[in-house]
Amino acid sequence: MAEGAQPIDGKAFAAGLRARIADAVPAFEAATGRVPGLAVVLVGDDPASAVYVGSKGKATVAAGMASFEHRLPATATQDEVEALLAELNADETVDGILLQLPLPGHLDEQAAVATIDPDKDVDGLTPVSAGRLALGIAGMVPCTPYGCLLLLQDRLGDLGGKDAVVIGRSILVGKPMAALLLGANATVTMAHSRTKDLPDLVRRADIVVAAVGRPEMVKGDWIKPGAVVIDVGINRLPPAEGAAKGRLVGDVDYAGAIAVADAVTPVPGGVGPMTIACLLRNTLVAAHRRAGLADPEGF
Ligand code: NDP
């Protein structure tokens, strides 16, 4: 490990954020007579999605908010999914709506997501939310990149003038991450599968965010000494002989990176825990805005 280098403890940061969210709920309840509500819609019976939905529901209740879980069968039609989303849009007790993705293959995800009321779009995935983020006006921001921004600001303070490289340009992570960093006055380069000389580009960066989905692709000798590295990737390696499951690794070679960087997020325990915490944060913020209250402070 480089002298002074540190793993970034996303688990502890997320726990602190969740505790602060729970502390803010009673004031909202006192002002409005109700607690913030998050509705999660699960279509079909994908086991991984069911686990995610379960943990989101538990975290919502633990923060003192109302959790509404809606399940539709794998055979649900586009009209049925959109009718449920319309019902939730109209439900005054629901502040946040999350449509768990992926949807079964016969459904049009983008069309369904686009019907969610942007003011309740706690996943930040509607075209209106993406537009607001691009324009720099208040809206809902996707949870994972927002969590990365919080970790970076916690480590570095002001990001103004920092050189940042975001590897990956997905709608879920890379693009909103770049917009958030730009909003925080970093100088941002976006890299993707067609980028030339990626190692050289990364070597110039004070901040590296890797959201690629390729195990340990970013090597330690790509990292500038003293850089802060955020590893969004979650990849399961093939199991070692005799083991039931393979190890989870990120998109960054952690051991190599921590030897030169100022700080690196480990996988697991780095970015992952921030995603649900930021979903709760978005629900709290959406509830305040819908009730005509000022944004809660410190989130
Ligand atoms: P996508 O597959 O949607 O996007 C991957 C991006 O990486 C694409 O833009 C692609 O470029 C780029 N890419 C692929 N190969 C290379 C390469 N060799 N060099 C440079 N860029 C490359 O993935 P997501 O953004 O949805 O997710 C990325 C990772 O983050 C995954 O491991 C995922 O599991 C994880 N993840 C973790 C979350 C968490 O809570 N921690 C939440 C969401 C995702 P191109 O556009 O040119 O194809």
Tab-separated table of C-alpha atoms and ligand atoms in Angstrom:
chain	number	residue	atom	x	y	z
A	1	MET	CA	0.000	0.000	0.000
A	2	ALA	CA	1.305	3.502	-0.822
A	3	GLU	CA	2.211	5.485	2.276
A	4	GLY	CA	-0.969	7.028	3.648
A	5	ALA	CA	-3.121	5.217	1.064
A	6	GLN	CA	-6.506	4.124	2.311
A	7	PRO	CA	-9.368	1.910	1.331
A	8	ILE	CA	-12.554	4.003	1.129
A	9	ASP	CA	-15.030	2.458	3.549
A	10	GLY	CA	-18.278	2.780	1.599
A	11	LYS	CA	-20.046	0.495	4.039
A	12	ALA	CA	-19.379	2.816	6.987
A	13	PHE	CA	-20.147	5.953	4.953
A	14	ALA	CA	-23.438	4.438	3.740
A	15	ALA	CA	-24.382	3.427	7.294
A	16	GLY	CA	-23.783	7.027	8.433
A	17	LEU	CA	-25.868	8.385	5.552
A	18	ARG	CA	-28.714	5.980	6.326
A	19	ALA	CA	-28.640	7.012	9.979
A	20	ARG	CA	-28.838	10.709	9.023
A	21	ILE	CA	-31.750	9.963	6.685
A	22	ALA	CA	-33.577	8.124	9.488
A	23	ASP	CA	-32.947	11.138	11.758
A	24	ALA	CA	-34.498	13.486	9.171
A	25	VAL	CA	-37.738	11.492	8.765
A	26	PRO	CA	-39.496	12.643	11.993
A	27	ALA	CA	-39.213	16.337	11.001
A	28	PHE	CA	-40.809	15.526	7.637
A	29	GLU	CA	-43.552	13.580	9.379
A	30	ALA	CA	-44.151	16.456	11.814
A	31	ALA	CA	-44.477	18.892	8.884
A	32	THR	CA	-46.687	16.747	6.632
A	33	GLY	CA	-48.434	14.177	8.832
A	34	ARG	CA	-46.962	11.258	6.903
A	35	VAL	CA	-43.629	9.528	6.302
A	36	PRO	CA	-41.893	9.426	2.879
A	37	GLY	CA	-42.958	6.415	0.806
A	38	LEU	CA	-40.991	4.324	-1.701
A	39	ALA	CA	-42.744	1.940	-4.105
A	40	VAL	CA	-40.714	-0.800	-5.750
A	41	VAL	CA	-42.132	-2.700	-8.731
A	42	LEU	CA	-40.834	-6.165	-9.542
A	43	VAL	CA	-41.974	-7.846	-12.761
A	44	GLY	CA	-41.317	-11.593	-13.036
A	45	ASP	CA	-39.360	-13.812	-10.710
A	46	ASP	CA	-35.680	-13.252	-11.403
A	47	PRO	CA	-34.074	-14.405	-8.121
A	48	ALA	CA	-31.351	-11.701	-8.051
A	49	SER	CA	-33.949	-8.953	-8.626
A	50	ALA	CA	-36.126	-10.407	-5.857
A	51	VAL	CA	-33.161	-10.203	-3.453
A	52	TYR	CA	-32.461	-6.555	-4.437
A	53	VAL	CA	-36.130	-5.631	-4.005
A	54	GLY	CA	-36.183	-7.346	-0.589
A	55	SER	CA	-33.124	-5.447	0.642
A	56	LYS	CA	-34.459	-2.117	-0.658
A	57	GLY	CA	-37.743	-2.711	1.200
A	58	LYS	CA	-35.944	-3.590	4.451
A	59	ALA	CA	-33.666	-0.530	4.228
A	60	THR	CA	-36.685	1.710	3.566
A	61	VAL	CA	-38.498	0.443	6.662
A	62	ALA	CA	-35.301	0.672	8.744
A	63	ALA	CA	-35.057	4.376	7.804
A	64	GLY	CA	-38.595	4.919	9.122
A	65	MET	CA	-40.156	5.332	5.674
A	66	ALA	CA	-43.101	3.478	4.125
A	67	SER	CA	-42.232	0.667	1.718
A	68	PHE	CA	-44.730	-0.490	-0.917
A	69	GLU	CA	-43.805	-3.616	-2.858
A	70	HIS	CA	-45.704	-4.479	-6.052
A	71	ARG	CA	-45.165	-7.704	-7.925
A	72	LEU	CA	-46.415	-8.486	-11.408
A	73	PRO	CA	-46.075	-11.898	-13.100
A	74	ALA	CA	-43.406	-12.499	-15.771
A	75	THR	CA	-46.272	-12.623	-18.293
A	76	ALA	CA	-47.414	-9.040	-17.500
A	77	THR	CA	-48.060	-6.896	-20.570
A	78	GLN	CA	-46.588	-3.460	-21.264
A	79	ASP	CA	-50.041	-1.960	-20.595
A	80	GLU	CA	-50.276	-3.706	-17.219
A	81	VAL	CA	-46.848	-2.463	-16.128
A	82	GLU	CA	-47.579	1.077	-17.264
A	83	ALA	CA	-51.034	1.020	-15.624
A	84	LEU	CA	-49.424	0.126	-12.289
A	85	LEU	CA	-46.838	2.916	-12.712
A	86	ALA	CA	-49.675	5.365	-13.499
A	87	GLU	CA	-51.447	4.314	-10.301
A	88	LEU	CA	-48.265	4.930	-8.301
A	89	ASN	CA	-47.750	8.301	-10.040
A	90	ALA	CA	-51.205	9.324	-8.792
A	91	ASP	CA	-50.777	7.918	-5.260
A	92	GLU	CA	-50.104	10.777	-2.846
A	93	THR	CA	-48.478	8.455	-0.292
A	94	VAL	CA	-45.789	7.431	-2.816
A	95	ASP	CA	-42.807	9.798	-3.176
A	96	GLY	CA	-40.442	7.480	-4.995
A	97	ILE	CA	-41.051	4.826	-7.665
A	98	LEU	CA	-38.433	2.291	-8.611
A	99	LEU	CA	-39.028	-0.139	-11.466
A	100	GLN	CA	-36.606	-2.993	-10.836
A	101	LEU	CA	-34.621	-3.745	-14.002
A	102	PRO	CA	-34.117	-5.791	-16.082
A	103	LEU	CA	-37.719	-6.402	-17.150
A	104	PRO	CA	-38.662	-9.672	-18.880
A	105	GLY	CA	-37.476	-9.577	-22.510
A	106	HIS	CA	-40.882	-8.956	-24.145
A	107	LEU	CA	-41.276	-5.606	-22.355
A	108	ASP	CA	-39.925	-2.219	-23.489
A	109	GLU	CA	-37.903	-0.968	-20.492
A	110	GLN	CA	-37.236	2.528	-21.738
A	111	ALA	CA	-40.885	3.108	-22.629
A	112	ALA	CA	-42.007	1.877	-19.196
A	113	VAL	CA	-39.418	3.949	-17.292
A	114	ALA	CA	-40.418	7.044	-19.280
A	115	THR	CA	-43.963	6.869	-17.851
A	116	ILE	CA	-42.692	7.382	-14.264
A	117	ASP	CA	-43.410	10.869	-12.874
A	118	PRO	CA	-39.939	12.548	-13.000
A	119	ASP	CA	-40.540	14.041	-9.546
A	120	LYS	CA	-40.883	10.467	-8.181
A	121	ASP	CA	-38.074	9.034	-10.345
A	122	VAL	CA	-35.736	8.026	-7.496
A	123	ASP	CA	-33.627	5.914	-9.870
A	124	GLY	CA	-33.020	9.020	-12.007
A	125	LEU	CA	-33.534	7.072	-15.224
A	126	THR	CA	-36.352	8.925	-17.001
A	127	PRO	CA	-35.452	11.129	-19.978
A	128	VAL	CA	-36.620	14.166	-17.959
A	129	SER	CA	-34.240	13.313	-15.075
A	130	ALA	CA	-31.346	12.831	-17.518
A	131	GLY	CA	-32.240	16.174	-19.137
A	132	ARG	CA	-32.390	17.978	-15.803
A	133	LEU	CA	-28.990	16.569	-14.834
A	134	ALA	CA	-27.500	17.636	-18.181
A	135	LEU	CA	-28.984	21.124	-17.755
A	136	GLY	CA	-27.782	21.391	-14.166
A	137	ILE	CA	-31.245	21.882	-12.680
A	138	ALA	CA	-32.603	20.150	-9.580
A	139	GLY	CA	-33.875	16.664	-10.289
A	140	MET	CA	-33.395	13.050	-9.349
A	141	VAL	CA	-29.891	11.683	-9.947
A	142	PRO	CA	-29.097	7.955	-10.452
A	143	CYS	CA	-28.140	6.412	-7.107
A	144	THR	CA	-24.821	4.696	-7.886
A	145	PRO	CA	-23.044	7.691	-9.459
A	146	TYR	CA	-24.445	9.996	-6.774
A	147	GLY	CA	-22.960	7.647	-4.159
A	148	CYS	CA	-19.598	7.816	-5.970
A	149	LEU	CA	-19.739	11.628	-5.910
A	150	LEU	CA	-20.385	11.634	-2.158
A	151	LEU	CA	-17.412	9.326	-1.548
A	152	LEU	CA	-15.162	11.519	-3.709
A	153	GLN	CA	-16.245	14.716	-1.976
A	154	ASP	CA	-15.751	13.085	1.400
A	155	ARG	CA	-12.187	12.166	0.484
A	156	LEU	CA	-11.182	15.217	-1.556
A	157	GLY	CA	-13.484	18.048	-0.515
A	158	ASP	CA	-13.834	20.457	-3.443
A	159	LEU	CA	-13.461	18.646	-6.790
A	160	GLY	CA	-13.013	21.901	-8.720
A	161	GLY	CA	-10.199	21.724	-11.289
A	162	LYS	CA	-9.440	18.038	-10.691
A	163	ASP	CA	-8.792	15.898	-13.765
A	164	ALA	CA	-11.320	13.054	-13.771
A	165	VAL	CA	-11.556	10.073	-16.083
A	166	VAL	CA	-14.793	8.078	-16.153
A	167	ILE	CA	-14.392	4.692	-17.823
A	168	GLY	CA	-17.753	3.513	-19.171
A	169	ARG	CA	-20.604	5.516	-20.711
A	170	SER	CA	-23.730	3.646	-19.634
A	171	ILE	CA	-26.969	5.498	-18.919
A	172	LEU	CA	-26.986	3.990	-15.416
A	173	VAL	CA	-23.454	4.923	-14.317
A	174	GLY	CA	-20.929	6.463	-16.734
A	175	LYS	CA	-22.964	9.285	-18.296
A	176	PRO	CA	-24.579	10.590	-15.084
A	177	MET	CA	-21.214	10.230	-13.276
A	178	ALA	CA	-19.549	12.459	-15.853
A	179	ALA	CA	-22.374	15.016	-15.565
A	180	LEU	CA	-22.080	15.057	-11.764
A	181	LEU	CA	-18.306	15.536	-11.879
A	182	LEU	CA	-18.709	18.315	-14.421
A	183	GLY	CA	-21.322	19.892	-12.163
A	184	ALA	CA	-18.723	19.774	-9.375
A	185	ASN	CA	-16.277	21.647	-11.675
A	186	ALA	CA	-13.930	18.727	-12.396
A	187	THR	CA	-12.388	18.489	-15.871
A	188	VAL	CA	-13.950	15.307	-17.164
A	189	THR	CA	-12.876	12.815	-19.811
A	190	MET	CA	-15.194	9.941	-20.682
A	191	ALA	CA	-13.603	6.729	-21.884
A	192	HIS	CA	-15.293	3.698	-23.463
A	193	SER	CA	-14.523	0.611	-25.518
A	194	ARG	CA	-13.300	2.671	-28.506
A	195	THR	CA	-10.994	4.925	-26.472
A	196	LYS	CA	-7.367	4.892	-27.609
A	197	ASP	CA	-4.463	4.662	-25.133
A	198	LEU	CA	-6.680	4.221	-22.074
A	199	PRO	CA	-3.746	3.556	-19.689
A	200	ASP	CA	-2.138	6.895	-20.689
A	201	LEU	CA	-5.402	8.728	-20.228
A	202	VAL	CA	-5.922	7.205	-16.783
A	203	ARG	CA	-2.328	8.060	-15.797
A	204	ARG	CA	-3.166	11.763	-16.067
A	205	ALA	CA	-6.234	11.576	-13.799
A	206	ASP	CA	-6.590	12.800	-10.208
A	207	ILE	CA	-9.900	10.926	-10.068
A	208	VAL	CA	-10.646	7.620	-11.778
A	209	VAL	CA	-14.131	6.122	-11.856
A	210	ALA	CA	-14.245	2.657	-13.408
A	211	ALA	CA	-17.687	1.392	-14.494
A	212	VAL	CA	-16.901	-1.181	-17.134
A	213	GLY	CA	-17.855	-4.684	-16.008
A	214	ARG	CA	-14.435	-6.236	-16.760
A	215	PRO	CA	-12.672	-7.904	-13.841
A	216	GLU	CA	-9.544	-6.027	-12.686
A	217	MET	CA	-9.073	-4.322	-16.052
A	218	VAL	CA	-7.551	-1.124	-14.616
A	219	LYS	CA	-4.015	-1.933	-13.505
A	220	GLY	CA	-1.966	-0.367	-10.727
A	221	ASP	CA	0.588	1.052	-13.173
A	222	TRP	CA	-2.211	3.016	-14.909
A	223	ILE	CA	-2.831	5.009	-11.715
A	224	LYS	CA	-1.224	8.389	-11.061
A	225	PRO	CA	0.425	8.515	-7.621
A	226	GLY	CA	-2.012	10.115	-5.179
A	227	ALA	CA	-5.114	9.622	-7.347
A	228	VAL	CA	-8.490	8.652	-5.863
A	229	VAL	CA	-9.981	5.569	-7.499
A	230	ILE	CA	-13.673	4.657	-7.417
A	231	ASP	CA	-14.378	1.116	-8.563
A	232	VAL	CA	-18.025	0.626	-9.534
A	233	GLY	CA	-17.558	-2.802	-11.125
A	234	ILE	CA	-18.958	-5.947	-9.583
A	235	ASN	CA	-17.627	-9.067	-11.274
A	236	ARG	CA	-17.701	-12.637	-10.047
A	237	LEU	CA	-14.612	-14.661	-10.992
A	238	PRO	CA	-14.988	-18.359	-11.868
A	239	PRO	CA	-14.867	-20.481	-8.681
A	240	ALA	CA	-11.488	-21.809	-7.571
A	241	GLU	CA	-11.245	-25.583	-7.526
A	242	GLY	CA	-13.511	-27.030	-4.848
A	243	ALA	CA	-15.209	-23.681	-4.120
A	244	ALA	CA	-18.937	-23.198	-4.676
A	245	LYS	CA	-18.658	-19.551	-5.739
A	246	GLY	CA	-15.970	-17.388	-7.312
A	247	ARG	CA	-14.569	-14.271	-5.641
A	248	LEU	CA	-16.166	-10.853	-6.228
A	249	VAL	CA	-13.804	-8.334	-7.787
A	250	GLY	CA	-14.159	-4.864	-9.243
A	251	ASP	CA	-12.975	-3.361	-12.513
A	252	VAL	CA	-9.732	-2.245	-10.827
A	253	ASP	CA	-6.776	-4.359	-9.705
A	254	TYR	CA	-7.207	-3.310	-6.074
A	255	ALA	CA	-3.808	-4.440	-4.766
A	256	GLY	CA	-2.000	-2.751	-7.646
A	257	ALA	CA	-4.021	0.468	-7.325
A	258	ILE	CA	-3.752	0.879	-3.551
A	259	ALA	CA	0.034	0.628	-3.892
A	260	VAL	CA	0.093	3.985	-5.725
A	261	ALA	CA	-3.226	5.741	-5.122
A	262	ASP	CA	-4.312	8.022	-2.286
A	263	ALA	CA	-7.518	6.024	-1.826
A	264	VAL	CA	-9.418	3.215	-3.544
A	265	THR	CA	-12.892	1.752	-3.013
A	266	PRO	CA	-12.717	-1.989	-2.329
A	267	VAL	CA	-15.128	-4.513	-3.883
A	268	PRO	CA	-17.214	-5.499	-2.022
A	269	GLY	CA	-17.693	-2.772	0.612
A	270	GLY	CA	-16.975	0.334	-1.476
A	271	VAL	CA	-19.518	1.729	-3.927
A	272	GLY	CA	-22.062	-1.109	-3.545
A	273	PRO	CA	-23.486	-0.091	-0.123
A	274	MET	CA	-23.866	3.528	-1.310
A	275	THR	CA	-26.487	2.643	-3.916
A	276	ILE	CA	-29.327	1.763	-1.508
A	277	ALA	CA	-28.354	4.601	0.850
A	278	CYS	CA	-28.668	7.052	-2.063
A	279	LEU	CA	-32.023	5.534	-3.042
A	280	LEU	CA	-33.278	6.413	0.453
A	281	ARG	CA	-31.693	9.869	0.122
A	282	ASN	CA	-33.488	10.415	-3.185
A	283	THR	CA	-36.797	9.298	-1.633
A	284	LEU	CA	-36.335	11.737	1.266
A	285	VAL	CA	-35.467	14.593	-1.112
A	286	ALA	CA	-38.361	13.745	-3.485
A	287	ALA	CA	-40.769	13.725	-0.532
A	288	HIS	CA	-39.616	17.191	0.582
A	289	ARG	CA	-39.908	18.660	-2.918
A	290	ARG	CA	-43.356	17.136	-3.499
A	291	ALA	CA	-44.528	18.551	-0.163
A	292	GLY	CA	-43.229	22.008	-1.115
A	293	LEU	CA	-40.571	21.900	1.619
A	294	ALA	CA	-36.948	23.006	1.221
A	295	ASP	CA	-34.488	20.171	0.539
A	296	PRO	CA	-33.335	18.556	3.787
A	297	GLU	CA	-29.902	19.896	4.708
A	298	GLY	CA	-26.722	17.869	4.462
A	299	PHE	CA	-27.705	15.367	1.764
B	1	NDP	P1	-22.530	-1.392	-19.133
B	1	NDP	O1	-22.185	-2.750	-19.656
B	1	NDP	O2	-23.860	-0.802	-19.436
B	1	NDP	O3	-21.423	-0.353	-19.649
B	1	NDP	C1	-20.076	-0.688	-19.655
B	1	NDP	C2	-19.269	0.429	-20.271
B	1	NDP	O4	-17.894	0.046	-20.258
B	1	NDP	C3	-19.643	0.752	-21.713
B	1	NDP	O5	-19.778	2.131	-21.889
B	1	NDP	C4	-18.457	0.200	-22.511
B	1	NDP	O6	-18.135	0.952	-23.656
B	1	NDP	C5	-17.325	0.319	-21.528
B	1	NDP	N1	-16.271	-0.636	-21.839
B	1	NDP	C6	-16.381	-1.958	-22.114
B	1	NDP	N2	-15.170	-2.495	-22.367
B	1	NDP	C7	-14.272	-1.484	-22.262
B	1	NDP	C8	-12.871	-1.405	-22.433
B	1	NDP	N3	-12.145	-2.473	-22.748
B	1	NDP	N4	-12.275	-0.216	-22.256
B	1	NDP	C9	-12.992	0.877	-21.916
B	1	NDP	N5	-14.336	0.863	-21.745
B	1	NDP	C10	-14.963	-0.309	-21.928
B	1	NDP	O7	-22.258	-1.458	-17.563
B	1	NDP	P2	-22.808	-0.572	-16.335
B	1	NDP	O8	-22.361	0.826	-16.467
B	1	NDP	O9	-24.240	-0.852	-16.102
B	1	NDP	O10	-22.011	-1.285	-15.143
B	1	NDP	C11	-20.593	-1.268	-15.093
B	1	NDP	C12	-20.144	-2.117	-13.918
B	1	NDP	O11	-20.632	-1.563	-12.718
B	1	NDP	C13	-20.663	-3.566	-13.932
B	1	NDP	O12	-19.647	-4.406	-13.361
B	1	NDP	C14	-21.858	-3.523	-13.020
B	1	NDP	O13	-22.097	-4.776	-12.402
B	1	NDP	C15	-21.398	-2.521	-11.993
B	1	NDP	N6	-22.489	-1.806	-11.315
B	1	NDP	C16	-22.395	-1.696	-9.952
B	1	NDP	C17	-23.359	-1.012	-9.239
B	1	NDP	C18	-23.176	-0.877	-7.772
B	1	NDP	O14	-24.140	-0.660	-7.055
B	1	NDP	N7	-21.955	-0.952	-7.273
B	1	NDP	C19	-24.530	-0.419	-9.892
B	1	NDP	C20	-24.487	-0.510	-11.348
B	1	NDP	C21	-23.503	-1.200	-12.006
B	1	NDP	P3	-19.086	1.045	-24.968
B	1	NDP	O15	-20.166	2.023	-24.587
B	1	NDP	O16	-18.174	1.563	-26.016
B	1	NDP	O17	-19.599	-0.330	-25.221
